[in-house]
Amino acid sequence: MRKQIVAGNWKMNNGLSQTQSLITDLRNQTKTSDAEVMISPSFTNLWSAFDTLRKDDIEVIAQNMHFAEDGAYTGEVSAGMLKSIGIKTVILGHSERREYFNETDELLAKKVDAALAKGMRVIFCFGEELADRKAGNEEAVVGSQIKNALFHLGAADFQNIVLAYEPVWAIGTGETASPEQAQDMHAFIRKTLADTYGNDVADAVSILYGGSVKPANAEEIFSKPDVDGGLIGGASLKAEDFFAIVNAF
Ligand code: PEP
């Protein structure tokens, strides 16, 4: 049985006091689904969020990391540093990292390796741009993003990989892939995995959808057989909305 996961991508939002008050709001929500719940505060608030939530059923995860263990990389944070404060999961490959920080598949492969080497779980994001979809190239783009960054891994490594399909045209735009578009792409992703690693691996990997998921559309998207949860941006910044999405399973 694949894990159902709802992860909040807080991006560069919320200082310390806002982070604490959003966490208080989250703790006051009632969870009625079995989905794993994760939130990703900014680096400066990771420790305080982790410390506050250490006994709660909400995992605190990171939005990014560097591939090196340590050294002269001013401004960067390593997997070891994240582990040292208790963080066990990291989001890698978000389209904003790809677009604004020039993160390539090759760089992301190194980050994935570094996270897995530290025993961390990776939520690996990818997705096509609008022009790719208009040209009918969405599967080719997504297939190559996955293969380039992940297909050097061994089958066992996929126990620590969660995939997040996030069509760039749907992120923060209010425009969502239709449940059918999401299902079609998730089925393609699972087949791509199965073709290389076999059905057992493909069936065990959780594939999340991300892109303007809201309380109003979560249930329909999550009802699709290959959609195992969501990576939630804007709606994760309001506790009630976020838990409405969590409870949409
Ligand atoms: C995201 O940034 O990962 C995301 C899915 O954002 P939003 O839900 O706001 O579209």
PDB file of C-alpha atoms and ligand atoms in Angstrom:
ATOM      1  CA  MET A   1       0.000   0.000   0.000  1.00  0.00           C
ATOM      2  CA  ARG A   2       1.501   3.325  -1.070  1.00  0.00           C
ATOM      3  CA  LYS A   3       1.765   6.147   1.422  1.00  0.00           C
ATOM      4  CA  GLN A   4      -0.638   9.027   1.010  1.00  0.00           C
ATOM      5  CA  ILE A   5       1.185  12.276   1.647  1.00  0.00           C
ATOM      6  CA  VAL A   6       0.157  15.911   1.848  1.00  0.00           C
ATOM      7  CA  ALA A   7       3.150  18.235   2.091  1.00  0.00           C
ATOM      8  CA  GLY A   8       2.985  22.000   2.489  1.00  0.00           C
ATOM      9  CA  ASN A   9       5.543  24.026   0.570  1.00  0.00           C
ATOM     10  CA  TRP A  10       5.772  27.247   2.552  1.00  0.00           C
ATOM     11  CA  LYS A  11       8.396  28.731   0.217  1.00  0.00           C
ATOM     12  CA  MET A  12       9.958  32.035   1.392  1.00  0.00           C
ATOM     13  CA  ASN A  13       7.028  32.946   3.640  1.00  0.00           C
ATOM     14  CA  ASN A  14       6.655  33.521   7.379  1.00  0.00           C
ATOM     15  CA  GLY A  15       9.111  34.855   9.934  1.00  0.00           C
ATOM     16  CA  LEU A  16       9.518  33.235  13.326  1.00  0.00           C
ATOM     17  CA  SER A  17       6.363  34.503  15.014  1.00  0.00           C
ATOM     18  CA  GLN A  18       4.193  33.827  11.940  1.00  0.00           C
ATOM     19  CA  THR A  19       5.668  30.350  11.713  1.00  0.00           C
ATOM     20  CA  GLN A  20       4.860  29.695  15.341  1.00  0.00           C
ATOM     21  CA  SER A  21       1.325  30.975  15.064  1.00  0.00           C
ATOM     22  CA  LEU A  22       0.648  28.933  11.893  1.00  0.00           C
ATOM     23  CA  ILE A  23       1.973  25.861  13.703  1.00  0.00           C
ATOM     24  CA  THR A  24      -0.350  26.588  16.630  1.00  0.00           C
ATOM     25  CA  ASP A  25      -3.243  26.792  14.158  1.00  0.00           C
ATOM     26  CA  LEU A  26      -2.178  23.532  12.537  1.00  0.00           C
ATOM     27  CA  ARG A  27      -2.073  21.772  15.905  1.00  0.00           C
ATOM     28  CA  ASN A  28      -5.651  22.866  16.520  1.00  0.00           C
ATOM     29  CA  GLN A  29      -6.904  21.131  13.369  1.00  0.00           C
ATOM     30  CA  THR A  30      -8.393  17.654  13.408  1.00  0.00           C
ATOM     31  CA  LYS A  31      -6.989  15.054  11.071  1.00  0.00           C
ATOM     32  CA  THR A  32      -9.492  12.529   9.783  1.00  0.00           C
ATOM     33  CA  SER A  33      -7.415  10.929   7.034  1.00  0.00           C
ATOM     34  CA  ASP A  34      -4.443   8.552   7.120  1.00  0.00           C
ATOM     35  CA  ALA A  35      -2.282  10.817   4.986  1.00  0.00           C
ATOM     36  CA  GLU A  36       1.193  11.692   6.208  1.00  0.00           C
ATOM     37  CA  VAL A  37       1.350  15.440   6.794  1.00  0.00           C
ATOM     38  CA  MET A  38       4.465  17.548   6.246  1.00  0.00           C
ATOM     39  CA  ILE A  39       5.276  21.244   6.382  1.00  0.00           C
ATOM     40  CA  SER A  40       8.395  23.007   5.127  1.00  0.00           C
ATOM     41  CA  PRO A  41       9.233  26.273   6.894  1.00  0.00           C
ATOM     42  CA  SER A  42      12.199  28.329   5.726  1.00  0.00           C
ATOM     43  CA  PHE A  43      15.674  27.341   6.958  1.00  0.00           C
ATOM     44  CA  THR A  44      15.678  29.940   9.735  1.00  0.00           C
ATOM     45  CA  ASN A  45      12.528  28.438  11.256  1.00  0.00           C
ATOM     46  CA  LEU A  46      13.213  24.769  10.743  1.00  0.00           C
ATOM     47  CA  TRP A  47      14.635  24.074  14.171  1.00  0.00           C
ATOM     48  CA  SER A  48      11.927  25.883  16.101  1.00  0.00           C
ATOM     49  CA  ALA A  49       9.222  24.201  13.999  1.00  0.00           C
ATOM     50  CA  PHE A  50      10.836  20.800  14.447  1.00  0.00           C
ATOM     51  CA  ASP A  51      11.213  21.309  18.185  1.00  0.00           C
ATOM     52  CA  THR A  52       7.591  22.412  18.581  1.00  0.00           C
ATOM     53  CA  LEU A  53       6.197  19.552  16.502  1.00  0.00           C
ATOM     54  CA  ARG A  54       8.462  16.742  17.655  1.00  0.00           C
ATOM     55  CA  LYS A  55       5.591  14.915  19.358  1.00  0.00           C
ATOM     56  CA  ASP A  56       2.945  15.773  16.762  1.00  0.00           C
ATOM     57  CA  ASP A  57       1.863  13.900  13.691  1.00  0.00           C
ATOM     58  CA  ILE A  58       3.248  16.608  11.372  1.00  0.00           C
ATOM     59  CA  GLU A  59       6.717  16.138   9.892  1.00  0.00           C
ATOM     60  CA  VAL A  60       8.896  19.198   9.426  1.00  0.00           C
ATOM     61  CA  ILE A  61      10.838  19.014   6.169  1.00  0.00           C
ATOM     62  CA  ALA A  62      13.297  21.215   4.260  1.00  0.00           C
ATOM     63  CA  GLN A  63      12.729  22.987   0.945  1.00  0.00           C
ATOM     64  CA  ASN A  64      16.239  22.562  -0.431  1.00  0.00           C
ATOM     65  CA  MET A  65      19.840  21.618   0.392  1.00  0.00           C
ATOM     66  CA  HIS A  66      23.302  21.658  -1.150  1.00  0.00           C
ATOM     67  CA  PHE A  67      24.952  18.496  -2.460  1.00  0.00           C
ATOM     68  CA  ALA A  68      28.274  18.947  -0.635  1.00  0.00           C
ATOM     69  CA  GLU A  69      28.892  17.658   2.892  1.00  0.00           C
ATOM     70  CA  ASP A  70      30.376  20.950   4.028  1.00  0.00           C
ATOM     71  CA  GLY A  71      32.928  23.539   2.914  1.00  0.00           C
ATOM     72  CA  ALA A  72      33.195  26.818   1.080  1.00  0.00           C
ATOM     73  CA  TYR A  73      29.633  27.215  -0.182  1.00  0.00           C
ATOM     74  CA  THR A  74      28.562  30.510   1.337  1.00  0.00           C
ATOM     75  CA  GLY A  75      24.874  30.654   2.127  1.00  0.00           C
ATOM     76  CA  GLU A  76      24.211  26.954   1.632  1.00  0.00           C
ATOM     77  CA  VAL A  77      22.916  24.215   3.932  1.00  0.00           C
ATOM     78  CA  SER A  78      23.950  20.554   3.748  1.00  0.00           C
ATOM     79  CA  ALA A  79      22.073  17.301   4.299  1.00  0.00           C
ATOM     80  CA  GLY A  80      24.210  16.699   7.384  1.00  0.00           C
ATOM     81  CA  MET A  81      23.138  20.031   8.864  1.00  0.00           C
ATOM     82  CA  LEU A  82      19.493  19.203   8.258  1.00  0.00           C
ATOM     83  CA  LYS A  83      19.949  15.776   9.825  1.00  0.00           C
ATOM     84  CA  SER A  84      21.690  17.324  12.809  1.00  0.00           C
ATOM     85  CA  ILE A  85      18.477  19.145  13.770  1.00  0.00           C
ATOM     86  CA  GLY A  86      16.260  16.145  13.113  1.00  0.00           C
ATOM     87  CA  ILE A  87      15.064  16.863   9.554  1.00  0.00           C
ATOM     88  CA  LYS A  88      14.616  13.636   7.602  1.00  0.00           C
ATOM     89  CA  THR A  89      12.967  14.761   4.363  1.00  0.00           C
ATOM     90  CA  VAL A  90      13.908  17.374   1.770  1.00  0.00           C
ATOM     91  CA  ILE A  91      12.118  18.788  -1.265  1.00  0.00           C
ATOM     92  CA  LEU A  92      14.411  18.877  -4.303  1.00  0.00           C
ATOM     93  CA  GLY A  93      13.909  20.080  -7.858  1.00  0.00           C
ATOM     94  CA  HIS A  94      11.052  22.509  -7.303  1.00  0.00           C
ATOM     95  CA  SER A  95      10.368  24.461 -10.483  1.00  0.00           C
ATOM     96  CA  GLU A  96      11.226  27.716  -8.704  1.00  0.00           C
ATOM     97  CA  ARG A  97      14.686  26.297  -7.892  1.00  0.00           C
ATOM     98  CA  ARG A  98      15.040  25.169 -11.489  1.00  0.00           C
ATOM     99  CA  GLU A  99      13.912  28.518 -12.911  1.00  0.00           C
ATOM    100  CA  TYR A 100      15.422  31.107 -10.556  1.00  0.00           C
ATOM    101  CA  PHE A 101      18.507  29.228  -9.360  1.00  0.00           C
ATOM    102  CA  ASN A 102      19.367  27.397 -12.551  1.00  0.00           C
ATOM    103  CA  GLU A 103      19.096  23.957 -11.005  1.00  0.00           C
ATOM    104  CA  THR A 104      19.605  21.374 -13.720  1.00  0.00           C
ATOM    105  CA  ASP A 105      18.830  17.668 -13.793  1.00  0.00           C
ATOM    106  CA  GLU A 106      22.559  16.979 -13.377  1.00  0.00           C
ATOM    107  CA  LEU A 107      22.837  19.176 -10.274  1.00  0.00           C
ATOM    108  CA  LEU A 108      19.671  17.634  -8.871  1.00  0.00           C
ATOM    109  CA  ALA A 109      21.076  14.145  -9.358  1.00  0.00           C
ATOM    110  CA  LYS A 110      23.962  15.160  -7.089  1.00  0.00           C
ATOM    111  CA  LYS A 111      21.600  16.604  -4.496  1.00  0.00           C
ATOM    112  CA  VAL A 112      19.480  13.447  -4.560  1.00  0.00           C
ATOM    113  CA  ASP A 113      22.603  11.319  -4.040  1.00  0.00           C
ATOM    114  CA  ALA A 114      23.739  13.486  -1.136  1.00  0.00           C
ATOM    115  CA  ALA A 115      20.351  13.307   0.581  1.00  0.00           C
ATOM    116  CA  LEU A 116      20.037   9.540   0.139  1.00  0.00           C
ATOM    117  CA  ALA A 117      23.605   9.037   1.364  1.00  0.00           C
ATOM    118  CA  LYS A 118      22.535  10.658   4.631  1.00  0.00           C
ATOM    119  CA  GLY A 119      19.481   8.413   4.847  1.00  0.00           C
ATOM    120  CA  MET A 120      17.084  11.229   4.032  1.00  0.00           C
ATOM    121  CA  ARG A 121      13.856  10.950   2.087  1.00  0.00           C
ATOM    122  CA  VAL A 122      13.536  13.114  -1.033  1.00  0.00           C
ATOM    123  CA  ILE A 123      10.389  14.674  -2.451  1.00  0.00           C
ATOM    124  CA  PHE A 124      11.560  15.093  -6.026  1.00  0.00           C
ATOM    125  CA  CYS A 125       9.655  17.703  -8.067  1.00  0.00           C
ATOM    126  CA  PHE A 126       9.420  18.000 -11.810  1.00  0.00           C
ATOM    127  CA  GLY A 127       6.897  19.084 -14.416  1.00  0.00           C
ATOM    128  CA  GLU A 128       6.480  20.579 -17.848  1.00  0.00           C
ATOM    129  CA  GLU A 129       5.990  24.222 -18.786  1.00  0.00           C
ATOM    130  CA  LEU A 130       2.923  25.475 -20.627  1.00  0.00           C
ATOM    131  CA  ALA A 131       4.755  25.577 -23.967  1.00  0.00           C
ATOM    132  CA  ASP A 132       5.708  21.914 -23.554  1.00  0.00           C
ATOM    133  CA  ARG A 133       2.093  20.939 -22.958  1.00  0.00           C
ATOM    134  CA  LYS A 134       0.823  23.063 -25.844  1.00  0.00           C
ATOM    135  CA  ALA A 135       3.330  21.317 -28.093  1.00  0.00           C
ATOM    136  CA  GLY A 136       2.272  17.905 -26.799  1.00  0.00           C
ATOM    137  CA  ASN A 137       5.725  17.339 -25.306  1.00  0.00           C
ATOM    138  CA  GLU A 138       4.732  16.969 -21.660  1.00  0.00           C
ATOM    139  CA  GLU A 139       5.522  13.276 -21.379  1.00  0.00           C
ATOM    140  CA  ALA A 140       8.871  13.648 -23.118  1.00  0.00           C
ATOM    141  CA  VAL A 141       9.858  16.492 -20.776  1.00  0.00           C
ATOM    142  CA  VAL A 142       8.703  14.763 -17.607  1.00  0.00           C
ATOM    143  CA  GLY A 143      10.242  11.455 -18.676  1.00  0.00           C
ATOM    144  CA  SER A 144      13.628  13.054 -19.236  1.00  0.00           C
ATOM    145  CA  GLN A 145      13.522  15.044 -15.980  1.00  0.00           C
ATOM    146  CA  ILE A 146      12.928  11.848 -14.036  1.00  0.00           C
ATOM    147  CA  LYS A 147      15.444   9.755 -15.945  1.00  0.00           C
ATOM    148  CA  ASN A 148      18.223  12.338 -15.865  1.00  0.00           C
ATOM    149  CA  ALA A 149      18.007  13.002 -12.142  1.00  0.00           C
ATOM    150  CA  LEU A 150      16.951   9.622 -10.762  1.00  0.00           C
ATOM    151  CA  PHE A 151      17.583   6.692 -13.052  1.00  0.00           C
ATOM    152  CA  HIS A 152      21.178   6.204 -11.930  1.00  0.00           C
ATOM    153  CA  LEU A 153      19.712   5.059  -8.584  1.00  0.00           C
ATOM    154  CA  GLY A 154      19.306   1.456  -7.520  1.00  0.00           C
ATOM    155  CA  ALA A 155      15.828  -0.005  -7.026  1.00  0.00           C
ATOM    156  CA  ALA A 156      16.178   0.059  -3.226  1.00  0.00           C
ATOM    157  CA  ASP A 157      16.826   3.812  -3.282  1.00  0.00           C
ATOM    158  CA  PHE A 158      13.252   4.379  -4.383  1.00  0.00           C
ATOM    159  CA  GLN A 159      12.092   3.475  -0.876  1.00  0.00           C
ATOM    160  CA  ASN A 160      13.267   6.977  -0.011  1.00  0.00           C
ATOM    161  CA  ILE A 161      11.974   8.789  -3.072  1.00  0.00           C
ATOM    162  CA  VAL A 162       8.597  10.483  -3.320  1.00  0.00           C
ATOM    163  CA  LEU A 163       7.776  11.987  -6.713  1.00  0.00           C
ATOM    164  CA  ALA A 164       5.902  15.264  -7.087  1.00  0.00           C
ATOM    165  CA  TYR A 165       4.484  16.061 -10.508  1.00  0.00           C
ATOM    166  CA  GLU A 166       3.998  19.811 -10.668  1.00  0.00           C
ATOM    167  CA  PRO A 167       3.085  21.237 -14.062  1.00  0.00           C
ATOM    168  CA  VAL A 168       4.759  24.650 -14.007  1.00  0.00           C
ATOM    169  CA  TRP A 169       1.723  26.300 -15.600  1.00  0.00           C
ATOM    170  CA  ALA A 170      -0.393  25.260 -12.613  1.00  0.00           C
ATOM    171  CA  ILE A 171       1.890  26.430  -9.794  1.00  0.00           C
ATOM    172  CA  GLY A 172       0.584  29.499  -8.016  1.00  0.00           C
ATOM    173  CA  THR A 173      -1.554  30.393 -11.039  1.00  0.00           C
ATOM    174  CA  GLY A 174      -4.929  29.222  -9.796  1.00  0.00           C
ATOM    175  CA  GLU A 175      -5.011  26.971 -12.843  1.00  0.00           C
ATOM    176  CA  THR A 176      -5.058  23.275 -11.972  1.00  0.00           C
ATOM    177  CA  ALA A 177      -4.425  20.285 -14.144  1.00  0.00           C
ATOM    178  CA  SER A 178      -7.741  18.503 -14.509  1.00  0.00           C
ATOM    179  CA  PRO A 179      -7.995  15.332 -12.447  1.00  0.00           C
ATOM    180  CA  GLU A 180      -7.771  13.423 -15.743  1.00  0.00           C
ATOM    181  CA  GLN A 181      -4.630  15.270 -16.842  1.00  0.00           C
ATOM    182  CA  ALA A 182      -3.062  14.548 -13.447  1.00  0.00           C
ATOM    183  CA  GLN A 183      -4.050  10.872 -13.578  1.00  0.00           C
ATOM    184  CA  ASP A 184      -2.757  10.454 -17.146  1.00  0.00           C
ATOM    185  CA  MET A 185       0.608  11.925 -16.230  1.00  0.00           C
ATOM    186  CA  HIS A 186       0.883   9.984 -12.975  1.00  0.00           C
ATOM    187  CA  ALA A 187       0.124   6.754 -14.829  1.00  0.00           C
ATOM    188  CA  PHE A 188       2.816   7.652 -17.372  1.00  0.00           C
ATOM    189  CA  ILE A 189       5.292   8.340 -14.555  1.00  0.00           C
ATOM    190  CA  ARG A 190       4.512   5.030 -12.890  1.00  0.00           C
ATOM    191  CA  LYS A 191       4.910   3.189 -16.197  1.00  0.00           C
ATOM    192  CA  THR A 192       8.226   4.940 -16.781  1.00  0.00           C
ATOM    193  CA  LEU A 193       9.383   3.674 -13.386  1.00  0.00           C
ATOM    194  CA  ALA A 194       8.020   0.186 -14.045  1.00  0.00           C
ATOM    195  CA  ASP A 195       9.782  -0.064 -17.415  1.00  0.00           C
ATOM    196  CA  THR A 196      13.162   0.380 -15.743  1.00  0.00           C
ATOM    197  CA  TYR A 197      12.695  -0.858 -12.184  1.00  0.00           C
ATOM    198  CA  GLY A 198       9.735  -3.249 -12.425  1.00  0.00           C
ATOM    199  CA  ASN A 199       6.194  -3.122 -11.115  1.00  0.00           C
ATOM    200  CA  ASP A 200       7.058  -3.699  -7.458  1.00  0.00           C
ATOM    201  CA  VAL A 201       9.152  -0.534  -7.300  1.00  0.00           C
ATOM    202  CA  ALA A 202       6.722   1.484  -9.422  1.00  0.00           C
ATOM    203  CA  ASP A 203       3.719   0.438  -7.354  1.00  0.00           C
ATOM    204  CA  ALA A 204       5.410   1.382  -4.090  1.00  0.00           C
ATOM    205  CA  VAL A 205       6.482   4.936  -4.995  1.00  0.00           C
ATOM    206  CA  SER A 206       4.092   7.691  -3.922  1.00  0.00           C
ATOM    207  CA  ILE A 207       3.444  10.238  -6.658  1.00  0.00           C
ATOM    208  CA  LEU A 208       2.090  13.583  -5.472  1.00  0.00           C
ATOM    209  CA  TYR A 209       0.365  16.195  -7.598  1.00  0.00           C
ATOM    210  CA  GLY A 210       1.167  19.880  -7.094  1.00  0.00           C
ATOM    211  CA  GLY A 211      -0.336  22.947  -8.737  1.00  0.00           C
ATOM    212  CA  SER A 212      -3.098  25.080  -7.228  1.00  0.00           C
ATOM    213  CA  VAL A 213      -4.569  22.294  -5.103  1.00  0.00           C
ATOM    214  CA  LYS A 214      -7.288  23.805  -2.908  1.00  0.00           C
ATOM    215  CA  PRO A 215      -9.949  22.438  -0.554  1.00  0.00           C
ATOM    216  CA  ALA A 216     -12.445  22.691  -3.428  1.00  0.00           C
ATOM    217  CA  ASN A 217     -10.528  20.480  -5.870  1.00  0.00           C
ATOM    218  CA  ALA A 218      -8.442  18.198  -3.632  1.00  0.00           C
ATOM    219  CA  GLU A 219     -10.969  15.418  -3.243  1.00  0.00           C
ATOM    220  CA  GLU A 220     -11.449  14.920  -6.968  1.00  0.00           C
ATOM    221  CA  ILE A 221      -7.715  15.018  -7.698  1.00  0.00           C
ATOM    222  CA  PHE A 222      -6.895  12.628  -4.831  1.00  0.00           C
ATOM    223  CA  SER A 223      -9.605  10.217  -5.964  1.00  0.00           C
ATOM    224  CA  LYS A 224      -7.522   9.290  -9.013  1.00  0.00           C
ATOM    225  CA  PRO A 225      -5.804   5.921  -8.630  1.00  0.00           C
ATOM    226  CA  ASP A 226      -2.238   7.067  -9.325  1.00  0.00           C
ATOM    227  CA  VAL A 227      -2.425  10.303  -7.336  1.00  0.00           C
ATOM    228  CA  ASP A 228      -1.061   9.572  -3.877  1.00  0.00           C
ATOM    229  CA  GLY A 229      -1.253  13.034  -2.405  1.00  0.00           C
ATOM    230  CA  GLY A 230      -0.292  16.612  -2.975  1.00  0.00           C
ATOM    231  CA  LEU A 231       2.452  19.171  -2.665  1.00  0.00           C
ATOM    232  CA  ILE A 232       0.590  22.282  -1.636  1.00  0.00           C
ATOM    233  CA  GLY A 233       1.878  25.839  -1.969  1.00  0.00           C
ATOM    234  CA  GLY A 234      -0.511  28.739  -1.349  1.00  0.00           C
ATOM    235  CA  ALA A 235      -3.200  26.732   0.428  1.00  0.00           C
ATOM    236  CA  SER A 236      -0.675  25.331   2.914  1.00  0.00           C
ATOM    237  CA  LEU A 237      -0.290  28.784   4.483  1.00  0.00           C
ATOM    238  CA  LYS A 238      -3.778  28.629   6.016  1.00  0.00           C
ATOM    239  CA  ALA A 239      -4.204  25.875   8.582  1.00  0.00           C
ATOM    240  CA  GLU A 240      -7.883  25.295   7.849  1.00  0.00           C
ATOM    241  CA  ASP A 241      -7.384  25.045   4.099  1.00  0.00           C
ATOM    242  CA  PHE A 242      -4.366  22.817   4.496  1.00  0.00           C
ATOM    243  CA  PHE A 243      -6.200  20.392   6.745  1.00  0.00           C
ATOM    244  CA  ALA A 244      -9.249  20.446   4.495  1.00  0.00           C
ATOM    245  CA  ILE A 245      -6.876  19.189   1.803  1.00  0.00           C
ATOM    246  CA  VAL A 246      -5.284  16.632   4.165  1.00  0.00           C
ATOM    247  CA  ASN A 247      -8.754  15.390   5.055  1.00  0.00           C
ATOM    248  CA  ALA A 248      -9.824  15.206   1.409  1.00  0.00           C
ATOM    249  CA  PHE A 249      -8.517  11.625   1.316  1.00  0.00           C
TER     250      PHE A 249
HETATM  251  C1  PEP B   1       4.151  24.533  -5.172  1.00  0.00           C
HETATM  252  O1  PEP B   1       4.790  25.570  -5.163  1.00  0.00           O
HETATM  253  O2  PEP B   1       4.738  23.451  -4.986  1.00  0.00           O
HETATM  254  C2  PEP B   1       2.728  24.614  -5.424  1.00  0.00           C
HETATM  255  C3  PEP B   1       2.098  23.520  -5.771  1.00  0.00           C
HETATM  256  O3  PEP B   1       2.145  25.846  -5.276  1.00  0.00           O
HETATM  257  P1  PEP B   1       0.565  26.192  -5.393  1.00  0.00           P
HETATM  258  O4  PEP B   1      -0.179  25.134  -4.605  1.00  0.00           O
HETATM  259  O5  PEP B   1       0.438  27.531  -4.787  1.00  0.00           O
HETATM  260  O6  PEP B   1       0.223  26.133  -6.830  1.00  0.00           O
END
